[in-house]
Amino acid sequence: MEKREKKVTFSQFQKLGKVLMTPVMILPIAGILVGIGSAFTTKNIVALWPVLGNTYVKLFFNLLKAMGNTINSYLPIIFAVSVAIGYAEKEKGIAALSSVIGFLAMNNVMNILLTSLGILDPAAMKTGQSMVMGIASLDTGVFGGILVGLLVAKLHNKYYNIQLPPVLGIFSGTKFVPMISLLACSALGLVMSVVWPFVQTGLGFMGEIIYDTGMAGSVIYGLAERALLPFGLHHFIYTPFFFTNLGGSMVIDGTLYEGAVNIYNAMLASPDAMFDVNITRFIMNGKVIFAMFGLPGAALAMYHCAKPERKPQVKALLIAAIIPSIFTGITEPIEYSFLFAAPLLFVVHAGYAGLAYLLTYICKVNIPGPSSFGGPFLSTIFNGIMQADKGSNWIWVFIIGIPCFFLYYFTFRFMITKFNYKTPGREDDGQEVKKLDKKMSDEMMATIIEGLGGADNIQHVDACFTRLRVKVKDKALVMPDTDWKQKTGANGVVQVADGVQIIYGAKADIYKNNLKSALNMD
């Protein structure tokens, strides 16, 4: 029983990581808008191109920054709504409304309580306090939003179809959810008023330790983030650094910012602030190197090691997998192409990722790499080349990246041939490399449904960037892991307590929609 409880907890962590990706994926457009707006309003660029000093031109680029900061300034409530919707089983609109009410209630309660106790002064707020949706409150960041979203989703799933006594019948069903959410989140505000300052202090202390570790901290951060990818828990490495003072705190243009993403965006928007690698390392400057150079080198090695007759298929597979790595920072498709066939290659890759973080720290490369900043390629342009005056040191991306390409290439090629790893195109006879099609045939859909034990055995279908996540009634009816690759072209299968996660790379979300449509699921 204890073992099963651990598995369920692990599965829930994976689901939370998937839910958190929804608001994070809103950030790329915000980052691009702020990046463009900031790039064309810097003093040196305006001096070089005087036309940029025109009032209306300046207004245009300042509007772009304002549009991007619409997302950056309201991330906590965006997280609250996204988590509530992600976990709500039915009536997701009511869950979203309730999360907004709950988030405002939590902050209003903290405002009234802390102001009454003399702890909070809206005219002179201290570290850890800020204006949240126009309310002077504790700065709980996105974690406050996540807690509200989880609490509201829990209440929503329990009470959205509640039947109250006749005298209160008008409040039955979904109308009860906003009311109970208001009360529960108000209580959460009382708890947070007491607990959160201690959490902030602890995070600040940990942040100082990590900050002082310098290069070693960068290596550990980068290596751990990649190493947890196969378990779907890598989100829990970087998310605290992104959005809490674990990733640093800094005053920029008279305003205190906490969390690496918030600080970097403030630096980007500021006319005077310079980039700081101690902040940038936590928003994945090392990922620019291995996603844009290292993994393409690995892909080329796998292509050259493929059997001649299978190279055309492998080429299509690897190109489709490497494009998102370079342009969006989504590296899972290429990583899963060798993770299950050759786990030792992934161990080497995780080590090289740590090395990339080390080198970018030493060379002070101030270019973020995740998809939330547009991905490595666009980030190199908008946050690197166009922000050279802020100390982006973009030239080092290519000085480090090109050798990294060959390091991956020769390492992978040596290990694949030395240990005869069954990477794409080297499978035994009878195993076929599946091409990444844009549409799924009815035959493929039928195979997947049958492999999951039939339509009656499927309880829930979802997907993240690369995984089709399916909850089933009886796992014994699911076909063996090896059959998924041979029959459906899957890159691998991860077993969880209540189902399976089938890795299809970029096709996962398409497969989810097709599967739901075939099963008539909402």
XYZ file of C-alpha atoms in Angstrom:
522
model
C 0.000 0.000 0.000
C 2.821 2.381 0.867
C 4.482 1.785 -2.513
C 1.239 2.620 -4.341
C 0.836 5.861 -2.375
C 4.312 6.960 -3.465
C 3.466 6.241 -7.103
C 0.252 8.249 -6.894
C 2.126 11.173 -5.384
C 4.711 10.978 -8.172
C 1.941 10.987 -10.780
C 0.344 14.036 -9.186
C 3.665 15.878 -9.283
C 3.920 15.119 -12.985
C 0.408 16.400 -13.574
C 1.162 19.629 -11.708
C 4.250 20.109 -13.856
C 2.118 19.721 -16.972
C -0.528 22.162 -15.699
C 2.129 24.773 -14.897
C 3.353 24.673 -18.484
C 0.153 26.345 -19.700
C 0.871 29.773 -18.153
C 4.610 29.426 -18.801
C 3.905 28.999 -22.518
C 2.181 32.404 -22.545
C 5.499 34.027 -21.707
C 7.251 33.731 -25.112
C 5.098 36.371 -26.797
C 5.533 38.624 -23.765
C 9.306 38.176 -23.850
C 9.498 38.885 -27.574
C 7.380 42.044 -27.299
C 9.415 43.395 -24.385
C 12.647 42.414 -26.123
C 11.765 44.252 -29.346
C 10.416 47.268 -27.512
C 13.470 47.525 -25.289
C 15.966 46.923 -28.085
C 14.721 49.869 -30.152
C 14.505 52.300 -27.248
C 18.028 51.900 -25.820
C 20.172 55.027 -25.864
C 22.867 53.663 -28.166
C 20.393 52.345 -30.746
C 18.526 55.661 -30.757
C 21.838 57.502 -31.197
C 22.713 55.213 -34.112
C 19.280 55.552 -35.761
C 17.885 59.023 -34.894
C 14.512 58.167 -36.444
C 13.878 55.965 -33.388
C 13.827 59.165 -31.320
C 10.679 60.335 -33.094
C 7.798 60.705 -30.628
C 5.459 58.351 -32.465
C 8.144 55.742 -33.130
C 9.065 55.771 -29.433
C 5.391 55.461 -28.565
C 5.063 52.395 -30.793
C 7.949 50.548 -29.151
C 6.855 51.586 -25.663
C 3.426 50.154 -26.475
C 5.101 46.859 -27.395
C 6.808 46.805 -23.984
C 3.512 47.585 -22.268
C 1.785 44.757 -24.145
C 4.447 42.278 -23.050
C 4.406 43.494 -19.474
C 0.673 42.824 -19.340
C 1.650 39.176 -18.944
C 4.736 39.743 -16.805
C 2.913 41.963 -14.314
C -0.024 39.630 -13.691
C 1.563 36.186 -13.714
C 0.288 35.159 -10.233
C -3.382 35.424 -11.149
C -2.697 33.840 -14.560
C -1.195 30.867 -12.699
C -4.189 30.727 -10.344
C -6.655 30.541 -13.222
C -4.549 28.066 -15.228
C -4.142 25.649 -12.305
C -7.843 25.806 -11.440
C -8.830 25.095 -15.035
C -6.199 22.366 -15.376
C -7.420 20.406 -12.369
C -11.172 21.061 -12.711
C -12.986 17.949 -13.869
C -16.122 19.692 -15.141
C -17.496 23.254 -15.446
C -14.020 24.709 -15.952
C -15.394 28.234 -16.493
C -16.782 28.323 -12.949
C -13.428 27.107 -11.638
C -11.678 29.964 -13.474
C -14.085 32.566 -12.063
C -13.718 31.150 -8.564
C -9.922 31.282 -8.783
C -10.035 35.003 -9.596
C -12.363 35.633 -6.658
C -10.174 33.492 -4.404
C -6.931 35.202 -5.448
C -8.351 38.666 -4.785
C -9.818 37.492 -1.468
C -6.495 36.061 -0.282
C -4.647 39.300 -0.994
C -7.376 41.521 0.431
C -7.368 39.566 3.679
C -3.569 39.821 3.920
C -3.811 43.560 3.241
C -6.386 44.256 5.944
C -4.769 42.005 8.559
C -1.174 43.137 8.077
C -2.114 46.809 7.751
C -4.162 46.635 10.959
C -1.227 45.017 12.786
C 1.167 47.700 11.534
C 3.239 45.164 9.611
C 2.292 46.522 6.193
C 2.402 50.182 5.188
C 1.208 50.738 1.591
C 3.216 53.975 1.453
C 6.485 52.332 2.504
C 6.418 48.632 1.690
C 9.293 46.427 2.807
C 11.098 43.541 1.124
C 8.605 40.781 0.420
C 5.675 43.181 0.130
C 4.276 44.592 -3.112
C 1.201 45.786 -4.977
C -0.736 42.776 -6.235
C -3.613 43.597 -8.596
C -3.695 47.055 -7.002
C -3.731 45.591 -3.478
C -0.864 46.176 -1.048
C -0.034 42.654 0.106
C 2.671 40.080 0.650
C 4.455 39.188 -2.562
C 3.612 35.495 -2.752
C 4.422 35.500 -6.480
C 3.171 32.693 -8.682
C 3.215 30.294 -5.738
C 0.365 32.236 -4.190
C -1.506 31.797 -7.456
C -0.683 28.092 -7.577
C -1.953 27.556 -4.027
C -5.188 29.387 -4.799
C -5.635 27.389 -7.999
C -5.100 24.065 -6.225
C -7.445 24.975 -3.368
C -10.190 26.208 -5.680
C -9.868 23.140 -7.947
C -10.175 20.840 -4.914
C -13.315 22.621 -3.705
C -14.741 22.864 -7.202
C -14.427 19.148 -7.937
C -16.047 18.341 -4.612
C -18.942 20.812 -4.682
C -19.767 21.805 -8.283
C -22.802 19.456 -8.266
C -23.727 19.766 -4.582
C -27.411 19.620 -3.672
C -28.260 21.886 -0.723
C -31.435 21.750 1.408
C -34.534 23.273 -0.298
C -34.307 26.512 1.670
C -30.822 27.083 0.221
C -31.534 25.372 -3.096
C -30.856 28.524 -5.108
C -27.168 28.198 -4.158
C -26.844 24.553 -5.187
C -24.468 23.276 -7.836
C -21.908 25.539 -9.489
C -23.239 28.657 -7.697
C -21.885 27.217 -4.454
C -18.302 27.035 -5.725
C -17.507 30.801 -5.831
C -18.923 31.223 -2.332
C -16.954 28.400 -0.742
C -13.861 29.543 -2.662
C -14.241 33.058 -1.257
C -14.357 31.720 2.293
C -11.576 29.167 1.854
C -9.184 31.585 0.129
C -9.870 34.205 2.786
C -8.784 31.623 5.349
C -5.751 30.919 3.154
C -4.938 34.640 3.320
C -4.884 34.448 7.131
C -2.558 31.466 7.043
C -0.270 33.040 4.443
C 0.012 36.217 6.517
C 1.729 34.153 9.203
C 3.543 31.495 7.168
C 4.740 33.247 4.023
C 7.244 35.654 5.672
C 9.078 32.595 7.048
C 9.017 30.977 3.594
C 10.445 34.167 2.080
C 13.203 34.241 4.671
C 14.087 30.603 3.990
C 14.113 31.099 0.227
C 16.248 34.195 0.597
C 18.773 32.281 2.720
C 18.908 29.423 0.215
C 19.249 31.926 -2.618
C 22.263 33.516 -0.938
C 23.940 30.125 -0.558
C 23.321 29.263 -4.206
C 24.438 32.722 -5.306
C 27.695 32.303 -3.390
C 28.410 28.928 -5.010
C 28.922 30.656 -8.365
C 30.135 28.215 -11.013
C 29.419 25.097 -8.958
C 25.827 26.195 -8.401
C 25.364 26.743 -12.133
C 26.615 23.243 -12.950
C 24.382 21.597 -10.330
C 21.378 23.604 -11.500
C 21.823 22.719 -15.167
C 22.675 19.064 -14.580
C 19.796 18.479 -12.150
C 17.263 20.155 -14.447
C 18.137 17.795 -17.314
C 18.568 14.709 -15.137
C 14.981 14.949 -13.855
C 13.494 15.247 -17.351
C 12.757 11.490 -17.741
C 10.669 11.607 -14.570
C 8.720 14.691 -15.639
C 9.892 16.534 -12.510
C 12.350 18.991 -14.071
C 9.746 21.766 -13.753
C 10.257 21.682 -9.999
C 13.940 22.534 -10.374
C 13.592 25.759 -12.296
C 10.121 27.075 -11.334
C 11.146 28.289 -7.832
C 14.181 30.064 -9.319
C 12.032 31.616 -12.031
C 9.411 33.162 -9.799
C 10.581 33.433 -6.171
C 13.470 35.127 -4.388
C 15.298 31.801 -4.588
C 16.318 33.144 -8.007
C 17.456 36.434 -6.509
C 16.052 39.829 -5.558
C 17.139 43.174 -6.971
C 16.086 46.813 -6.992
C 15.785 48.125 -10.554
C 14.765 51.711 -11.249
C 13.541 52.050 -7.668
C 11.365 48.904 -7.659
C 12.192 45.631 -5.925
C 11.876 42.527 -8.094
C 12.120 38.908 -6.947
C 12.628 35.789 -9.069
C 14.979 35.447 -12.017
C 12.298 35.903 -14.694
C 10.897 39.033 -13.082
C 14.347 40.521 -12.538
C 15.496 39.795 -16.078
C 12.335 41.293 -17.582
C 12.834 44.403 -15.452
C 16.457 44.648 -16.634
C 15.270 44.224 -20.204
C 12.694 47.005 -19.889
C 14.999 49.384 -17.995
C 16.941 51.981 -20.026
C 19.942 51.761 -17.695
C 20.065 48.360 -15.930
C 22.744 45.920 -17.085
C 22.324 42.138 -17.259
C 23.732 39.973 -14.445
C 24.827 36.384 -15.124
C 23.913 35.418 -11.548
C 20.310 36.034 -12.601
C 20.525 34.824 -16.201
C 21.923 31.404 -15.241
C 18.618 30.607 -13.526
C 16.684 31.318 -16.719
C 18.742 28.748 -18.565
C 21.541 30.548 -20.384
C 23.190 27.116 -20.714
C 20.179 25.794 -22.617
C 20.973 28.160 -25.490
C 24.165 26.154 -26.032
C 22.984 22.555 -25.834
C 19.576 23.135 -27.446
C 20.857 25.154 -30.397
C 24.220 23.439 -30.927
C 24.737 20.305 -28.808
C 21.576 18.366 -29.617
C 21.775 19.110 -33.356
C 25.265 17.566 -33.166
C 23.785 14.515 -31.472
C 21.081 14.315 -34.158
C 23.683 14.397 -36.936
C 25.614 11.596 -35.215
C 22.486 9.441 -34.989
C 21.754 10.093 -38.657
C 25.265 9.068 -39.720
C 25.036 5.923 -37.573
C 21.692 4.839 -39.034
C 21.490 1.950 -41.491
C 21.737 3.246 -45.085
C 18.305 2.017 -46.108
C 16.693 3.788 -43.141
C 18.465 7.129 -43.395
C 15.643 8.887 -45.308
C 13.168 8.019 -42.546
C 15.650 8.920 -39.804
C 16.386 12.233 -41.473
C 12.701 13.198 -41.418
C 12.383 12.084 -37.796
C 15.438 13.990 -36.558
C 14.725 17.193 -38.479
C 11.221 17.276 -37.036
C 12.674 16.702 -33.558
C 15.511 19.232 -33.768
C 13.495 22.178 -35.100
C 11.593 22.705 -31.802
C 14.876 22.379 -29.894
C 16.482 25.252 -31.790
C 13.499 27.517 -32.233
C 11.406 26.936 -29.091
C 13.750 25.368 -26.551
C 11.561 22.246 -26.379
C 14.248 19.576 -26.407
C 12.215 16.528 -25.393
C 11.541 15.213 -28.931
C 15.230 14.783 -29.717
C 16.129 13.680 -26.179
C 13.501 10.956 -26.143
C 14.789 9.664 -29.467
C 17.800 8.244 -27.597
C 16.788 8.255 -23.924
C 15.184 4.806 -23.878
C 17.372 3.246 -26.536
C 20.595 4.370 -24.838
C 20.138 5.730 -21.302
C 23.898 6.203 -20.916
C 23.791 8.723 -23.761
C 21.267 10.714 -21.754
C 23.565 10.606 -18.712
C 26.335 12.050 -20.875
C 23.928 14.644 -22.241
C 22.948 15.743 -18.714
C 26.642 16.115 -17.872
C 27.239 18.179 -21.005
C 24.255 20.348 -20.055
C 25.972 21.082 -16.738
C 29.123 21.935 -18.689
C 27.152 24.350 -20.880
C 25.901 26.160 -17.793
C 29.447 26.338 -16.449
C 30.838 27.863 -19.656
C 28.024 30.367 -20.073
C 28.535 31.442 -16.464
C 32.279 31.895 -16.913
C 31.796 33.844 -20.164
C 28.859 35.831 -18.729
C 26.391 34.904 -21.452
C 23.232 36.796 -20.514
C 20.762 35.198 -22.910
C 17.850 33.136 -21.514
C 17.138 29.862 -23.270
C 13.697 28.462 -22.378
C 10.564 28.618 -24.486
C 9.195 31.286 -22.142
C 11.666 33.714 -23.745
C 10.935 32.664 -27.303
C 13.414 29.789 -27.432
C 17.199 29.822 -27.999
C 17.191 31.173 -31.553
C 14.841 34.134 -31.067
C 16.276 34.835 -27.627
C 19.778 35.031 -29.125
C 18.485 37.630 -31.591
C 16.199 39.745 -29.400
C 17.860 39.305 -25.994
C 21.406 38.804 -27.261
C 22.424 40.572 -30.447
C 19.901 43.387 -30.019
C 20.788 43.831 -26.338
C 24.579 43.910 -26.721
C 24.707 47.269 -24.907
C 23.279 45.649 -21.788
C 26.088 43.106 -21.620
C 24.466 40.113 -23.314
C 27.911 38.910 -24.546
C 26.113 37.155 -27.389
C 29.271 36.418 -29.383
C 30.199 33.755 -26.805
C 27.127 31.755 -27.795
C 28.860 30.874 -31.053
C 32.350 30.610 -29.593
C 31.069 28.026 -27.080
C 28.313 26.555 -29.224
C 30.266 25.460 -32.290
C 32.771 23.329 -30.295
C 29.781 22.000 -28.322
C 28.226 20.800 -31.592
C 31.300 18.731 -32.402
C 31.646 17.506 -28.797
C 28.140 16.047 -28.946
C 28.639 14.731 -32.459
C 31.837 12.791 -31.825
C 30.764 11.568 -28.370
C 27.435 10.255 -29.622
C 28.914 8.718 -32.758
C 31.622 6.945 -30.753
C 29.245 5.602 -28.098
C 26.555 4.516 -30.587
C 28.990 2.466 -32.652
C 31.058 1.250 -29.687
C 28.080 -0.076 -27.699
C 25.791 -0.755 -30.695
C 22.995 1.380 -29.304
C 19.672 0.996 -31.111
C 19.178 4.693 -31.811
C 16.795 5.674 -34.651
C 17.655 3.805 -37.824
C 19.692 1.108 -36.052
C 16.781 -0.997 -34.855
C 16.733 -4.730 -35.466
C 15.024 -6.035 -38.568
C 11.270 -5.910 -38.245
C 11.367 -2.654 -36.303
C 10.553 0.366 -38.405
C 11.246 4.019 -37.743
C 7.975 5.880 -37.962
C 7.890 9.215 -39.748
C 6.369 12.135 -37.867
C 3.107 12.604 -39.760
C 0.973 15.679 -39.297
C -2.260 13.680 -39.322
C -3.061 10.440 -37.645
C -4.757 7.765 -39.713
C -7.817 5.910 -38.490
C -5.716 2.765 -38.449
C -3.160 4.342 -36.093
C -5.907 5.615 -33.817
C -7.469 2.179 -33.655
C -4.072 0.693 -32.781
C -3.577 3.117 -29.903
C -7.051 2.532 -28.503
C -6.571 -1.213 -28.744
C -3.136 -0.892 -27.122
C -4.717 0.925 -24.194
C -7.045 -1.982 -23.564
C -9.989 -0.699 -25.586
C -12.244 2.322 -25.270
C -13.919 1.005 -22.115
C -10.553 0.820 -20.352
C -9.651 4.488 -20.974
C -10.680 6.886 -18.221
C -8.834 10.103 -18.991
C -6.650 11.465 -21.795
C -4.228 14.386 -21.609
C -0.896 15.486 -23.037
C 2.102 17.676 -22.346
C 4.756 18.778 -24.844
C 5.905 15.275 -25.662
C 3.791 12.736 -23.760
C 0.332 11.323 -24.336
C -0.877 10.805 -20.762
C -3.640 8.224 -20.377
C -5.381 7.041 -17.218
C -6.783 3.525 -17.516
C -8.963 1.273 -15.399
C -6.807 -1.837 -15.702
C -3.119 -1.505 -16.594
C -2.879 -5.233 -17.246
C -4.838 -4.676 -20.481
C -2.278 -2.177 -21.847
C 0.067 -3.650 -24.441
C 3.799 -4.105 -23.597
C 6.150 -1.131 -23.822
C 8.108 -2.604 -26.737
C 4.962 -2.888 -28.869
C 4.249 0.837 -28.615
C 7.372 1.713 -30.566
C 6.957 -0.993 -33.179
C 3.229 -0.487 -33.775
C 2.742 3.258 -33.205
C 6.191 4.840 -33.559
C 6.422 5.894 -29.899
C 9.817 6.989 -28.584
C 9.177 5.292 -25.253
C 6.684 4.586 -22.475
C 6.674 5.713 -18.842
C 4.609 3.640 -16.421
C 2.710 5.536 -13.702
C 0.419 4.324 -10.954
C -2.897 4.800 -12.771
C -1.882 4.529 -16.408
C 0.819 5.155 -18.982
C 2.604 8.080 -20.587
C 3.465 7.349 -24.213
C 6.173 9.575 -25.642
C 5.430 10.825 -29.156
C 7.367 14.090 -29.193
C 5.678 17.041 -30.893
C 2.767 14.816 -32.003
C 1.549 14.213 -28.438
C -0.990 17.046 -28.327
C -2.361 16.141 -31.771
C -2.720 12.520 -30.668
C -4.542 13.655 -27.531
C -7.104 15.644 -29.534
C -7.641 12.812 -32.009
C -7.979 10.248 -29.235
C -10.495 12.389 -27.333
C -12.466 12.898 -30.520
C -12.527 9.165 -31.238
C -13.673 8.440 -27.679
C -16.185 11.332 -27.569
C -14.474 12.824 -24.521
C -14.846 16.489 -23.537
